[in-house]
Short mmCIF file of C-alpha atoms and ligand atoms in Angstrom, two decimals:
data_model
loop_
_atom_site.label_atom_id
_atom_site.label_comp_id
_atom_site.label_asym_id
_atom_site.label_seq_id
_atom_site.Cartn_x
_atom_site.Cartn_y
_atom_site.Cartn_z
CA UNK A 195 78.44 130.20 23.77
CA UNK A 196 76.57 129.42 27.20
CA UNK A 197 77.58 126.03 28.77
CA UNK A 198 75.26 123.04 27.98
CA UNK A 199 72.79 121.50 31.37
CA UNK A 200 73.72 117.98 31.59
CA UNK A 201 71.04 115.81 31.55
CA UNK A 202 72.60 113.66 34.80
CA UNK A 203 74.91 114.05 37.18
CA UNK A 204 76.58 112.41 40.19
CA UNK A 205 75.80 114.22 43.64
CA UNK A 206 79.36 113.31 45.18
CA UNK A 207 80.29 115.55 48.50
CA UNK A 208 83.67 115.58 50.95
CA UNK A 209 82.53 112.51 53.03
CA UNK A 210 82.29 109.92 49.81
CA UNK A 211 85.99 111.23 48.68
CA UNK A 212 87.12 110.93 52.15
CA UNK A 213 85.42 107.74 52.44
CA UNK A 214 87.04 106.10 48.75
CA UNK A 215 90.26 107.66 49.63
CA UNK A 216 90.05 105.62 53.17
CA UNK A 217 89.71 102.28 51.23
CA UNK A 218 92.90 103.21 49.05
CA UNK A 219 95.00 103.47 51.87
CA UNK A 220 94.13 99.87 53.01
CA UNK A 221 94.98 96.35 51.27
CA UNK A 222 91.53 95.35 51.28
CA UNK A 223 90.11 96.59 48.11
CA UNK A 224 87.47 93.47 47.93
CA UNK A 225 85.26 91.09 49.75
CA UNK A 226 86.34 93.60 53.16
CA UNK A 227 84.48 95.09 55.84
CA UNK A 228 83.00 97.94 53.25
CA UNK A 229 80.77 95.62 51.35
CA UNK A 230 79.26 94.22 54.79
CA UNK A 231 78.65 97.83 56.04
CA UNK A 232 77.24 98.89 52.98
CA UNK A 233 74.82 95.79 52.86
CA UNK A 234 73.70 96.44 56.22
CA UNK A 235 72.53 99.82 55.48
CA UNK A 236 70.61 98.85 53.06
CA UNK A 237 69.12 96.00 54.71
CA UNK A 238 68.24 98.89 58.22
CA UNK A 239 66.63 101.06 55.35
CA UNK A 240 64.05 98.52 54.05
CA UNK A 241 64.05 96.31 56.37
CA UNK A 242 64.77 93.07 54.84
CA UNK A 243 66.89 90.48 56.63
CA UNK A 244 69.29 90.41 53.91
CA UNK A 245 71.04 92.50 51.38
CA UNK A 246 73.68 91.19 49.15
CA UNK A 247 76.19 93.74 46.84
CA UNK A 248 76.70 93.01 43.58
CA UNK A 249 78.31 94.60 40.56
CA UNK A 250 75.47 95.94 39.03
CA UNK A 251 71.56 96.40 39.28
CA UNK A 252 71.35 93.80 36.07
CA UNK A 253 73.66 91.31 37.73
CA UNK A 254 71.29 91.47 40.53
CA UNK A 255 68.34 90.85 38.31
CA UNK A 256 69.69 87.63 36.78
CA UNK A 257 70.63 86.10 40.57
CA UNK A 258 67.24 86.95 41.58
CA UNK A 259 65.15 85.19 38.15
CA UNK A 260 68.09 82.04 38.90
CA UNK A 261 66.31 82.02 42.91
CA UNK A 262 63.15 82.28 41.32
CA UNK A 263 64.05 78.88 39.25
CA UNK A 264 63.53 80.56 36.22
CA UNK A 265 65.27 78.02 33.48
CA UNK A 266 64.86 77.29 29.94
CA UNK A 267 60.94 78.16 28.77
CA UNK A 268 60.01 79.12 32.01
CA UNK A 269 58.01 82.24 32.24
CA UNK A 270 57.76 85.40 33.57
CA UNK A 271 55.40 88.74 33.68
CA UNK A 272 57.03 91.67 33.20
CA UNK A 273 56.60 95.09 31.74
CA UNK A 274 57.72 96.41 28.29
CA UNK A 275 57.97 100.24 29.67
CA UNK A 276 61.06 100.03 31.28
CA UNK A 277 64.80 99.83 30.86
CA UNK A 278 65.93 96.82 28.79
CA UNK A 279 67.56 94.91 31.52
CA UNK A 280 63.97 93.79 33.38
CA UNK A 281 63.72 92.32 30.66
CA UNK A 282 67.19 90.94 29.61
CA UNK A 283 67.75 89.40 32.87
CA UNK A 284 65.44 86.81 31.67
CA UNK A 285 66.69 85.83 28.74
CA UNK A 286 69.76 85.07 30.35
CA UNK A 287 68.25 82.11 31.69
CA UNK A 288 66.54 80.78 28.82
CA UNK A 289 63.09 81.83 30.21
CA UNK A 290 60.45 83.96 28.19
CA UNK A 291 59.42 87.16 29.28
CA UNK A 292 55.54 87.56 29.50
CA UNK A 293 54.84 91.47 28.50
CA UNK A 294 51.74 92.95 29.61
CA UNK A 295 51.25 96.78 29.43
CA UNK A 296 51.42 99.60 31.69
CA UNK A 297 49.00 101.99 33.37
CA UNK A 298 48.32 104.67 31.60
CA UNK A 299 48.33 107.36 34.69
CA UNK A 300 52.16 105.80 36.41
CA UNK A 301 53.17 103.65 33.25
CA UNK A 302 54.02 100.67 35.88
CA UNK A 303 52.56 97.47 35.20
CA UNK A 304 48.94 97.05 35.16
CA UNK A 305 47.46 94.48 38.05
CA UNK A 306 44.97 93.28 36.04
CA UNK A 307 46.33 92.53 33.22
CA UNK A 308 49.04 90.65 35.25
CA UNK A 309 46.06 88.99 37.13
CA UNK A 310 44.65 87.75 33.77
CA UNK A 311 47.73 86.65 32.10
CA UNK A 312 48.57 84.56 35.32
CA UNK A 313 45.30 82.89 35.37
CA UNK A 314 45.45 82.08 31.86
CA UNK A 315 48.99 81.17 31.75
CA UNK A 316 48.52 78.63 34.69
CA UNK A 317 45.47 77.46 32.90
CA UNK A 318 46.90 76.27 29.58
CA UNK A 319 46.05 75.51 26.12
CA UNK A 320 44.36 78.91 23.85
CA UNK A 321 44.26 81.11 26.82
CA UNK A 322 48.14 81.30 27.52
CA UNK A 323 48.73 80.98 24.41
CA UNK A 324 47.68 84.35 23.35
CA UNK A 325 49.95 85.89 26.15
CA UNK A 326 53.08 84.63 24.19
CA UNK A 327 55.13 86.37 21.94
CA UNK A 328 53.96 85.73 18.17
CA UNK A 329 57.00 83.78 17.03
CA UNK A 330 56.76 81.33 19.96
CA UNK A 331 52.77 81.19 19.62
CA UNK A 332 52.81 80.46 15.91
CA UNK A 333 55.42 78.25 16.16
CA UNK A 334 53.43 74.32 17.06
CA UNK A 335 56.45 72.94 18.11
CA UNK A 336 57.30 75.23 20.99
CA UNK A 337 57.10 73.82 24.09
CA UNK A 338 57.30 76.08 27.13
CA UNK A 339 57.84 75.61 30.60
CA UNK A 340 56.56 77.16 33.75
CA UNK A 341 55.60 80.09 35.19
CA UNK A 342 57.22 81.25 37.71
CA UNK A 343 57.62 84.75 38.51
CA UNK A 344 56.08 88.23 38.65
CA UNK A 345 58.46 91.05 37.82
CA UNK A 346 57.45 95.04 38.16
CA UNK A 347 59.76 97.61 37.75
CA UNK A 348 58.97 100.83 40.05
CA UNK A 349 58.79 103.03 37.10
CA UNK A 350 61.30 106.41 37.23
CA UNK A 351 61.08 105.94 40.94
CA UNK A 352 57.28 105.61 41.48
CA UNK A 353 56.48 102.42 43.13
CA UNK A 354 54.10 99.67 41.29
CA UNK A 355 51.17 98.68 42.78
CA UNK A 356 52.84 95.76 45.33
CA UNK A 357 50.08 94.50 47.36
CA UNK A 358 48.01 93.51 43.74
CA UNK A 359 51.54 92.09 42.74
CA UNK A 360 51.63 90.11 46.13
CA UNK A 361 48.03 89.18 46.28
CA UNK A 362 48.56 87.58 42.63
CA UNK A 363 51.82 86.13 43.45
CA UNK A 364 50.05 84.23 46.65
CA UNK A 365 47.31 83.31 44.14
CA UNK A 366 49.24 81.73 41.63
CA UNK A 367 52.00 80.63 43.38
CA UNK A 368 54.79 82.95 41.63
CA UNK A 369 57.96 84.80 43.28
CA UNK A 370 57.92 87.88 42.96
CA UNK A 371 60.64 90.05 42.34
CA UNK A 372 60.84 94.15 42.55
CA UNK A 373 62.95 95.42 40.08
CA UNK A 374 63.80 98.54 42.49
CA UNK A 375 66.40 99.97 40.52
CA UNK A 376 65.01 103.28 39.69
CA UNK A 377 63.09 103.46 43.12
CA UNK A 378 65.75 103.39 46.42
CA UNK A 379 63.72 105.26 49.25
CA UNK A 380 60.75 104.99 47.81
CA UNK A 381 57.54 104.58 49.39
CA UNK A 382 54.18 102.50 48.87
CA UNK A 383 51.63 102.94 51.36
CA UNK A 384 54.05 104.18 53.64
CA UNK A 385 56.32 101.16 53.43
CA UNK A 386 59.90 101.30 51.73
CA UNK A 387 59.82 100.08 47.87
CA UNK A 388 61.78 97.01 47.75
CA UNK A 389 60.41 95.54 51.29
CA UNK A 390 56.94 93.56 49.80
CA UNK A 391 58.26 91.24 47.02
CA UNK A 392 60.24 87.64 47.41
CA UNK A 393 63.83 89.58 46.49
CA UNK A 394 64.41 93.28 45.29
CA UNK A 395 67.10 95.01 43.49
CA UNK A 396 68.41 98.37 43.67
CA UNK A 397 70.81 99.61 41.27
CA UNK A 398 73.47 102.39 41.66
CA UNK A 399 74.71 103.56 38.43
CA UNK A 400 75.96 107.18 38.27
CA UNK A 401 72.27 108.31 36.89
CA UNK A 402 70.20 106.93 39.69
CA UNK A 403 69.54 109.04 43.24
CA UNK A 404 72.83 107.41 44.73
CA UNK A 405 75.37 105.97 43.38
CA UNK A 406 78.43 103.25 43.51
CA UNK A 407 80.11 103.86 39.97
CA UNK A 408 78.70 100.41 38.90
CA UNK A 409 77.08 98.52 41.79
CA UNK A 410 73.80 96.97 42.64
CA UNK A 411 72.24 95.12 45.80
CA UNK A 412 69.37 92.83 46.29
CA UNK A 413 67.25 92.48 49.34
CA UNK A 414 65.36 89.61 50.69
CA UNK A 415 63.93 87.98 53.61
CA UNK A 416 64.76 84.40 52.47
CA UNK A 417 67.53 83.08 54.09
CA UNK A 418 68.30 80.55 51.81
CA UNK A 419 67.93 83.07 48.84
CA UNK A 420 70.90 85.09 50.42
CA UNK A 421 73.22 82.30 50.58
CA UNK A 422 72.94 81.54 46.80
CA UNK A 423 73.33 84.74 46.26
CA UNK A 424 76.43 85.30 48.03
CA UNK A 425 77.64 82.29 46.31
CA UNK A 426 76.25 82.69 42.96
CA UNK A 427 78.16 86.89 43.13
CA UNK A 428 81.71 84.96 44.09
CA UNK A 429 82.07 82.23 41.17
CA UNK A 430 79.63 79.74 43.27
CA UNK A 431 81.89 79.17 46.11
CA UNK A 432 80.21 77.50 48.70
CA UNK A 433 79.10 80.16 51.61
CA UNK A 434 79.80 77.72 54.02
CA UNK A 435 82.40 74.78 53.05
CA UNK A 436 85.85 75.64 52.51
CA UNK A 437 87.93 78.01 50.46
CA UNK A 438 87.37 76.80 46.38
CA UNK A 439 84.76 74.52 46.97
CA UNK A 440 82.59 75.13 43.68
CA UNK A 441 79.40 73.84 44.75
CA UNK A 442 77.10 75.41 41.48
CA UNK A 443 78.16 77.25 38.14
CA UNK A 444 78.40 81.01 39.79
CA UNK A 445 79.74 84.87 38.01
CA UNK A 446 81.99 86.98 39.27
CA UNK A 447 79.33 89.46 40.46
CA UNK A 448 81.13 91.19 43.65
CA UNK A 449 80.68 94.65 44.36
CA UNK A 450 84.26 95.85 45.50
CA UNK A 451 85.25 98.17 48.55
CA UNK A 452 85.69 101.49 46.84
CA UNK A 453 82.27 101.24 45.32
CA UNK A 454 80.72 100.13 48.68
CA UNK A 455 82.43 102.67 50.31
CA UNK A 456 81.37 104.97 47.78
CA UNK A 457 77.55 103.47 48.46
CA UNK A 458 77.59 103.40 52.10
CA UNK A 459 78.73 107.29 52.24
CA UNK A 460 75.96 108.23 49.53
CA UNK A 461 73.24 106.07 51.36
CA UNK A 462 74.25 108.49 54.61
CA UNK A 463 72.91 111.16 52.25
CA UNK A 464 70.03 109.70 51.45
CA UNK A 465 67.31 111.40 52.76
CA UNK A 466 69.21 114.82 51.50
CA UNK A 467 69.69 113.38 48.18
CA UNK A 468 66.05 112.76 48.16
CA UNK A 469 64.80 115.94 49.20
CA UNK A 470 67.39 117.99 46.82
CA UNK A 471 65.49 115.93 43.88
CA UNK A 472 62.22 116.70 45.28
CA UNK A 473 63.38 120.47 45.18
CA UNK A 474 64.08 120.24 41.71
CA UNK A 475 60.62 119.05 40.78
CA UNK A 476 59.05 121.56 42.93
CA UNK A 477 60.95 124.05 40.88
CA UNK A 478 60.12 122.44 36.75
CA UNK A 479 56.54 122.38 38.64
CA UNK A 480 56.31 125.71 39.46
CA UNK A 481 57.32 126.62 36.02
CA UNK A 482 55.88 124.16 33.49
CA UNK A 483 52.15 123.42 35.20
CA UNK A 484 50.47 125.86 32.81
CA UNK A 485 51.84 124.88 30.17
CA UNK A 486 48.81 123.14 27.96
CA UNK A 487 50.80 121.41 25.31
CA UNK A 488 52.31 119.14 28.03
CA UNK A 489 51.70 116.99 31.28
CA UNK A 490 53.50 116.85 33.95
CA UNK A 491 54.54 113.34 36.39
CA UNK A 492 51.18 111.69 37.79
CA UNK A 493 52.35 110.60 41.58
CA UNK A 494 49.60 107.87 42.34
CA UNK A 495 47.85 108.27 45.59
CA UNK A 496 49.49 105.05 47.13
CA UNK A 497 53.05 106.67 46.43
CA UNK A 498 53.73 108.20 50.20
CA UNK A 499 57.23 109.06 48.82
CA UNK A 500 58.70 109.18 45.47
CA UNK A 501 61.73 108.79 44.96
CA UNK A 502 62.55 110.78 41.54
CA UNK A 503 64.96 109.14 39.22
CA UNK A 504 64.11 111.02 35.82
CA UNK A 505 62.16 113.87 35.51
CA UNK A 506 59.80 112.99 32.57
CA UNK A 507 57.01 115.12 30.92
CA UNK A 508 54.45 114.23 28.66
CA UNK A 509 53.90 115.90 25.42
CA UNK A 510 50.98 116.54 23.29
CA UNK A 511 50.03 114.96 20.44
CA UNK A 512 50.06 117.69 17.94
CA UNK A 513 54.28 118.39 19.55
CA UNK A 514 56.90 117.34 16.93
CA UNK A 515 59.36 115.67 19.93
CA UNK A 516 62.35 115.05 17.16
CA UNK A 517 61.95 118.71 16.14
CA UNK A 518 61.26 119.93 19.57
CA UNK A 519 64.42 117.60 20.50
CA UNK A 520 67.15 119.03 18.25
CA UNK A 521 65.72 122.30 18.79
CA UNK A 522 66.60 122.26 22.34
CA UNK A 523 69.75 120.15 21.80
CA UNK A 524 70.62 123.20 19.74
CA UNK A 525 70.44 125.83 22.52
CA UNK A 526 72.81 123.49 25.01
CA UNK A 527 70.24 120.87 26.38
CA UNK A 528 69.80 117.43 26.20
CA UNK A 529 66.48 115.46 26.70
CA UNK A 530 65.49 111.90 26.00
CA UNK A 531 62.65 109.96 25.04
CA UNK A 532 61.77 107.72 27.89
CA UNK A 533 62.07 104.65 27.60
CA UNK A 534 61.84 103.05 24.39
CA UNK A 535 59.86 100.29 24.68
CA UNK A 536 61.77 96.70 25.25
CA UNK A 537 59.24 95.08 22.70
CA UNK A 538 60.21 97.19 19.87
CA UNK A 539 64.07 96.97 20.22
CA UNK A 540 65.39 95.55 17.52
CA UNK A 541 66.95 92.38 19.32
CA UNK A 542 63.05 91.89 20.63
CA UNK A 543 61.43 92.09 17.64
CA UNK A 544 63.62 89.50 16.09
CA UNK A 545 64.03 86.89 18.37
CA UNK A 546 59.86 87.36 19.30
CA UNK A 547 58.52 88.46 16.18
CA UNK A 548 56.53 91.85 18.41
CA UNK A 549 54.74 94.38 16.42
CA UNK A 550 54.34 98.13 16.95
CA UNK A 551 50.70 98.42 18.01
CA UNK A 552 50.88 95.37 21.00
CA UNK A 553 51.31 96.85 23.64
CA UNK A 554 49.46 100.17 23.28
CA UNK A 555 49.70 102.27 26.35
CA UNK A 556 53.27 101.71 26.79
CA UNK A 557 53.70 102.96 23.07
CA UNK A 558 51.87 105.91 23.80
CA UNK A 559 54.02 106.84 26.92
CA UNK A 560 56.95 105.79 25.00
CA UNK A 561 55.77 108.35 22.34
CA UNK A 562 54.97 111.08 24.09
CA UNK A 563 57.48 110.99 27.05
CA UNK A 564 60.36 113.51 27.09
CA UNK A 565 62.93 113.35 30.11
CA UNK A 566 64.77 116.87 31.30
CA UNK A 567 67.97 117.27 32.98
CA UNK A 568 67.43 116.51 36.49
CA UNK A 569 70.23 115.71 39.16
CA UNK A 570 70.47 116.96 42.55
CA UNK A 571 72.96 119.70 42.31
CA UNK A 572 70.76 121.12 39.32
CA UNK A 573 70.14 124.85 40.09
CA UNK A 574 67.03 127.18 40.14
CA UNK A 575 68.82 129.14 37.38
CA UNK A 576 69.51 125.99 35.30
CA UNK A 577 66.02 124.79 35.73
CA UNK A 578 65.05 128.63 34.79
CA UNK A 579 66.98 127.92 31.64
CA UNK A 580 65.94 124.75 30.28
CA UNK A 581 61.86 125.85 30.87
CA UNK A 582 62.24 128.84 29.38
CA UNK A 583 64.20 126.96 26.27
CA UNK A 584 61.44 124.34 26.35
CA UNK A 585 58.47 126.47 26.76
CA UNK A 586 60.17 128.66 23.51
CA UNK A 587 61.05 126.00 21.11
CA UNK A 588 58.27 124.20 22.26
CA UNK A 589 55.63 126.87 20.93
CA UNK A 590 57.93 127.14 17.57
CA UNK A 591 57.45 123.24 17.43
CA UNK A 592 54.25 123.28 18.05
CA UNK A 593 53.12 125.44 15.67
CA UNK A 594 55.58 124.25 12.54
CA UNK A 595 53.70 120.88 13.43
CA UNK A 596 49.89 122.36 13.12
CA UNK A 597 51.19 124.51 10.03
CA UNK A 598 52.67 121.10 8.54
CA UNK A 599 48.73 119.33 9.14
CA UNK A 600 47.36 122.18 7.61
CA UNK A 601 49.25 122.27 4.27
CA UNK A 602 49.13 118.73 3.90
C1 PLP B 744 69.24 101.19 35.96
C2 PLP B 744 68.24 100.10 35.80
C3 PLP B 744 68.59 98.74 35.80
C4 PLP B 744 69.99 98.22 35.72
O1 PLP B 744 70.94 98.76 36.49
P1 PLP B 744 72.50 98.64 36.12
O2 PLP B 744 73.13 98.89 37.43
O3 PLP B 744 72.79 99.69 35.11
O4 PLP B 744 72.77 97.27 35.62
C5 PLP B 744 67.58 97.80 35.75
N1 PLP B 744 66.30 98.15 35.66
C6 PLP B 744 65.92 99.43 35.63
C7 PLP B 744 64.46 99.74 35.53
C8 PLP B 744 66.87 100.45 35.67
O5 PLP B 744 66.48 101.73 35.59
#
């Protein structure tokens, strides 16, 4: 049988061994001199003041909705096309996300519809009502707090449209916070995604273009923002007063020196990183562009670089993607639908009472979306094999699923 394509996979050369192996041989295996190098590359590559490591792109997340002073009913918009933890990071803090839905063409948040719910939301009464989740709308006695934030999530690497998000954000008087963790090296308009909001996150599990193990880091240009978060990461400490001083109810959210070691020698790679994904999309393009039964990526004109997480095509509507899923699983390859919307999980839907149907375009991408193996080190001849797979099964699919319409 012919080896199965992964569907991810670390890009991990000499210099990030060499550079793990150096931290092993000291006695400084946290809070050292790794972590501070690591933070400011991050901080020379967007820009931003500050950047401050932390365990994990979702840890990051929640410090950055507590510097938003996001507490209990306090709102924020978000998007329900994205990975649950835009959304989760939230709810950690009592507050209520605020879903509106995504752009057809990028699937990242549409501005207007974040314009409009933030009008109506600081205007009260019927009109914000109707941008709550049913269960908290029907129920009289609910009373909610604020709003405070703006959250977009750069969408499988493709940056959201940030000067609408700031422009709103100045408007209505809400933080706003990048939820960059699919999207390091990115470019909107020529600037670096994660340099326009209030804070930004980055995350750096194995999947994404670099990688930590587990690891995160948020940027900023507040410096009061950075402090809490370099004492909210280490159990609240105090950044400044001395050793245990517990000045606010903090997590243990450090990042620790092998995994900024790890970082620092993968954010040297960067650009290569980058352009080795790029390659790989050049290559599915090349191959799957004439294919009429499915789309390929839409890169938005204010993208000036794209940073490509996932690798995510969009099929017909007459495709069977179960069928045309298990078919391909058969033959050695993975895929995945992309993403599963956060209103319809199962934990969302009961604690918010959502309802297929409301949030329509994100249901639709959700539906139709099929990610392919994609990693840097993916070769011609395995991107060769999983098109010609795809473009096979996907005719037998295709056609089952038109035979099926017709005898029914
Ligand atoms: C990966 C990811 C996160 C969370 O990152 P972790 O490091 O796994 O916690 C958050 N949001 C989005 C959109 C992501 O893709």
């Amino acid at each position: 049988m012919k080896k199965g394509v992964p569907m991810s996979a670390p890009d991990i050369s000499e210099a990030e061994r060499e550079a793990v192996a150096s931290v092993l041989a000291t006695s400084q295996l946290s809070i050292g001199p790794k972590l501070e190098a690591f933070e400011g590359s991050v901080s020379r590559l967007t820009g931003m003041r500050h950047a401050v490591g932390v365990n994990s792109g979702t840890s990051g997340l929640h410090l950055s909705m507590i510097a938003a002073g996001v507490g209990r009913g306090d709102m924020v918009i978000t998007t329900p096309f994205s990975f649950v933890a835009s959304a989760n990071c939230i709810l950690y803090q009592d507050g209520i996300p605020v879903f509106v839905d995504a752009e057809p063409g990028t699937g990242n948040i549409d501005p207007d519809q974040v314009a409009q719910a933030a009008s109506d939301l600081k205007h009260g009464g019927e009109r914000a009502r109707q941008w709550l989740p049913s269960r908290l709308r029907a129920a009289a006695s609910t009373r909610h707090g604020s709003l405070r934030a703006i959250l977009p999530v750069h969408v499988f690497g493709q940056p959201a449209n940030m000067y609408a998000m700031r422009e709103i954000g100045c408007m209505f008087d809400l933080v706003v916070v990048e939820d960059a963790c699919e999207a390091i090296g990115g470019q909107y308009r020529g600037r670096q995604a994660g340099s326009i909001g209030d804070a930004a996150v980055f995350a750096f599990y194995p999947n994404k273009q670099m990688t930590t193990g587990e690891g995160g880091m948020i940027v900023t240009n507040h410096d009061r923002w950075a402090d809490l978060f370099r004492s909210l990461r280490n159990q609240g400490r105090d950044v400044f007063d001395a050793w245990l001083n517990h000045s606010r109810l903090g997590y243990n959210y450090r990042l620790d020196e092998m995994s900024a070691a790890l970082g620092l020698a993968q954010l040297n790679r960067l650009d290569e990183l980058l352009s080795k994904r790029q390659r790989v999309v050049q290559w599915y393009t090349e191959r799957l562009k004439d294919i009429e039964w499915l789309e390929l990526p839409h890169v938005a004109e204010t993208t000036t670089r794209m940073s490509w997480f996932v690798f995510v095509v969009r099929l017909a509507p007459h495709v069977d993607r179960s069928r045309l899923m298990s078919a391909l699983q058969a033959e050695g390859i993975p895929s995945r639908p992309y993403f599963q919307p956060i209103h319809l999980q199962p934990f969302y839907v009961e604690r918010f009472g959502y309802r297929r149907g409301d949030f329509p375009v994100t249901e639709q991408l959700a539906r139709t979306s099929l990610a392919l193996p994609f990693f840097s080190t993916m070769l011609e001849s395995q991107v060769d094999r999983v098109s010609d797979t795809l473009i096979r099964v996907g005719r037998q699919t295709a056609i089952t699923r038109a035979e099926a319409q017709a005898s029914s």
